[in-house]
mmCIF file of C-alpha atoms in Angstrom:
data_model
loop_
_atom_site.group_PDB
_atom_site.id
_atom_site.type_symbol
_atom_site.label_atom_id
_atom_site.label_comp_id
_atom_site.label_asym_id
_atom_site.label_seq_id
_atom_site.Cartn_x
_atom_site.Cartn_y
_atom_site.Cartn_z
ATOM 1 C CA MET F 452 44.974 -110.769 -33.606
ATOM 2 C CA ASN F 453 43.779 -111.735 -37.067
ATOM 3 C CA VAL F 454 45.214 -111.193 -40.524
ATOM 4 C CA VAL F 455 43.655 -110.242 -43.861
ATOM 5 C CA VAL F 456 45.385 -110.771 -47.209
ATOM 6 C CA VAL F 457 44.139 -108.575 -50.063
ATOM 7 C CA ASN F 458 44.898 -109.743 -53.595
ATOM 8 C CA ARG F 459 44.984 -107.682 -56.768
ATOM 9 C CA ASP F 460 42.174 -109.827 -58.203
ATOM 10 C CA GLY F 461 39.662 -108.328 -55.757
ATOM 11 C CA THR F 462 39.689 -111.091 -53.171
ATOM 12 C CA ALA F 463 40.404 -110.766 -49.480
ATOM 13 C CA SER F 464 41.250 -113.848 -47.441
ATOM 14 C CA THR F 465 41.483 -114.425 -43.727
ATOM 15 C CA PRO F 466 42.228 -117.672 -41.906
ATOM 16 C CA ARG F 467 39.148 -119.708 -41.120
ATOM 17 C CA LEU F 468 38.149 -120.054 -37.506
ATOM 18 C CA THR F 469 39.807 -123.142 -36.069
ATOM 19 C CA GLY F 470 40.098 -122.310 -32.390
ATOM 20 C CA SER F 471 43.451 -120.533 -32.734
ATOM 21 C CA ILE F 472 41.927 -117.591 -34.633
ATOM 22 C CA LEU F 473 39.874 -115.196 -32.515
ATOM 23 C CA GLU F 474 36.248 -114.939 -33.592
ATOM 24 C CA GLY F 475 36.023 -111.264 -32.791
ATOM 25 C CA VAL F 476 33.698 -108.356 -33.387
ATOM 26 C CA THR F 477 36.454 -106.332 -35.078
ATOM 27 C CA ARG F 478 37.259 -109.203 -37.468
ATOM 28 C CA SER F 479 33.594 -109.662 -38.336
ATOM 29 C CA SER F 480 33.081 -105.915 -38.860
ATOM 30 C CA ILE F 481 36.098 -105.667 -41.156
ATOM 31 C CA LEU F 482 34.976 -108.629 -43.259
ATOM 32 C CA THR F 483 31.583 -106.943 -43.645
ATOM 33 C CA LEU F 484 33.182 -103.643 -44.705
ATOM 34 C CA LEU F 485 35.425 -105.416 -47.238
ATOM 35 C CA ALA F 486 32.452 -107.219 -48.785
ATOM 36 C CA GLU F 487 30.553 -103.925 -49.014
ATOM 37 C CA GLN F 488 33.468 -102.501 -50.988
ATOM 38 C CA GLY F 489 32.981 -105.246 -53.566
ATOM 39 C CA LEU F 490 35.746 -107.610 -52.520
ATOM 40 C CA THR F 491 35.128 -111.337 -52.501
ATOM 41 C CA VAL F 492 35.878 -112.316 -48.906
ATOM 42 C CA THR F 493 36.943 -115.873 -48.122
ATOM 43 C CA GLU F 494 37.741 -117.583 -44.847
ATOM 44 C CA ARG F 495 40.223 -120.357 -45.549
ATOM 45 C CA ASP F 496 43.593 -121.834 -44.708
ATOM 46 C CA ILE F 497 46.380 -119.614 -46.070
ATOM 47 C CA PRO F 498 49.589 -121.632 -46.415
ATOM 48 C CA LEU F 499 52.770 -119.648 -45.778
ATOM 49 C CA ALA F 500 54.214 -120.762 -49.138
ATOM 50 C CA GLU F 501 51.145 -119.347 -50.922
ATOM 51 C CA LEU F 502 51.472 -116.060 -49.068
ATOM 52 C CA VAL F 503 55.199 -115.762 -49.839
ATOM 53 C CA ASP F 504 54.619 -116.627 -53.512
ATOM 54 C CA GLY F 505 51.802 -114.075 -53.713
ATOM 55 C CA VAL F 506 53.948 -111.292 -52.267
ATOM 56 C CA ARG F 507 56.856 -112.221 -54.569
ATOM 57 C CA SER F 508 54.671 -112.224 -57.679
ATOM 58 C CA GLY F 509 52.817 -109.050 -56.727
ATOM 59 C CA ASP F 510 49.465 -110.853 -56.605
ATOM 60 C CA VAL F 511 49.185 -109.915 -52.919
ATOM 61 C CA ALA F 512 48.523 -106.180 -52.826
ATOM 62 C CA GLU F 513 48.123 -105.619 -49.083
ATOM 63 C CA ILE F 514 48.234 -107.475 -45.797
ATOM 64 C CA PHE F 515 46.937 -106.141 -42.516
ATOM 65 C CA ALA F 516 46.428 -107.386 -38.995
ATOM 66 C CA CYS F 517 43.236 -106.597 -37.142
ATOM 67 C CA GLY F 518 41.819 -106.897 -33.672
ATOM 68 C CA THR F 519 40.236 -104.966 -30.848
ATOM 69 C CA ALA F 520 43.400 -103.219 -29.664
ATOM 70 C CA ALA F 521 45.136 -102.848 -33.029
ATOM 71 C CA VAL F 522 41.961 -102.090 -35.042
ATOM 72 C CA VAL F 523 43.702 -102.279 -38.453
ATOM 73 C CA THR F 524 47.503 -102.426 -38.625
ATOM 74 C CA PRO F 525 49.314 -102.656 -41.984
ATOM 75 C CA ILE F 526 51.919 -105.345 -42.544
ATOM 76 C CA GLY F 527 54.613 -103.964 -44.831
ATOM 77 C CA ARG F 528 57.157 -106.768 -44.656
ATOM 78 C CA LEU F 529 57.230 -110.557 -44.445
ATOM 79 C CA ALA F 530 60.457 -112.070 -43.197
ATOM 80 C CA GLY F 531 61.514 -115.620 -42.462
ATOM 81 C CA THR F 532 64.637 -117.755 -42.603
ATOM 82 C CA ASP F 533 64.372 -118.091 -46.401
ATOM 83 C CA PHE F 534 62.697 -114.833 -47.378
ATOM 84 C CA ASP F 535 62.529 -111.126 -46.629
ATOM 85 C CA LEU F 536 59.843 -109.457 -48.713
ATOM 86 C CA VAL F 537 58.216 -106.045 -48.890
ATOM 87 C CA VAL F 538 54.435 -106.156 -49.239
ATOM 88 C CA GLY F 539 53.327 -103.681 -51.904
ATOM 89 C CA ASP F 540 55.442 -100.577 -51.354
ATOM 90 C CA GLY F 541 55.955 -101.374 -47.672
ATOM 91 C CA GLU F 542 53.392 -98.801 -46.541
ATOM 92 C CA ALA F 543 49.723 -99.093 -45.651
ATOM 93 C CA GLY F 544 47.771 -99.719 -48.833
ATOM 94 C CA SER F 545 44.734 -97.694 -49.850
ATOM 95 C CA LEU F 546 42.268 -100.408 -48.847
ATOM 96 C CA THR F 547 43.945 -100.849 -45.451
ATOM 97 C CA ARG F 548 43.746 -97.096 -44.842
ATOM 98 C CA ASP F 549 40.133 -96.960 -46.018
ATOM 99 C CA VAL F 550 38.950 -99.864 -43.843
ATOM 100 C CA HIS F 551 40.715 -98.317 -40.839
ATOM 101 C CA ALA F 552 39.048 -94.959 -41.514
ATOM 102 C CA GLN F 553 35.631 -96.549 -41.987
ATOM 103 C CA LEU F 554 35.769 -98.647 -38.832
ATOM 104 C CA THR F 555 37.206 -95.961 -36.558
ATOM 105 C CA GLY F 556 34.782 -93.437 -38.038
ATOM 106 C CA ILE F 557 31.869 -95.659 -37.057
ATOM 107 C CA GLN F 558 33.391 -96.265 -33.616
ATOM 108 C CA TYR F 559 33.863 -92.542 -32.958
ATOM 109 C CA GLY F 560 30.531 -91.500 -34.448
ATOM 110 C CA THR F 561 31.956 -89.503 -37.353
ATOM 111 C CA ARG F 562 30.551 -91.977 -39.907
ATOM 112 C CA GLU F 563 27.100 -93.458 -40.118
ATOM 113 C CA ASP F 564 26.611 -96.812 -38.412
ATOM 114 C CA ALA F 565 24.447 -98.476 -41.059
ATOM 115 C CA HIS F 566 24.885 -101.869 -39.380
ATOM 116 C CA GLY F 567 23.587 -101.135 -35.893
ATOM 117 C CA TRP F 568 26.964 -101.970 -34.366
ATOM 118 C CA LEU F 569 26.872 -99.148 -31.807
ATOM 119 C CA THR F 570 24.812 -98.967 -28.646
ATOM 120 C CA ARG F 571 24.345 -95.631 -26.915
ATOM 121 C CA LEU F 572 24.986 -96.004 -23.197
ATOM 122 C CA VAL F 573 24.337 -92.483 -22.001
#
């Protein structure tokens, strides 16, 4: 499972690949779709304190998890021993919904696969 943090400034960040983050097809596809929507996509370390501060200040607009089984799953709340925060309005944000719709649309053949990600087997 991977995570993507979307900021109000038009950036989307995901943890860099270090061996504990899965280098998956779903992750790669989502990063491509985000870049095509005009977001600046970065792969970097995301300290928990930075994430908490960003949610508190409202700079973090959306957070979602992604992976083969989950596809795109919104994260509406961050909770820890010292914090309990709602991300955005607590619901899936518009970008999260759009990326989910784009990716599943390509997977199910209801949207064009402009990337050559699909292979017809039958």
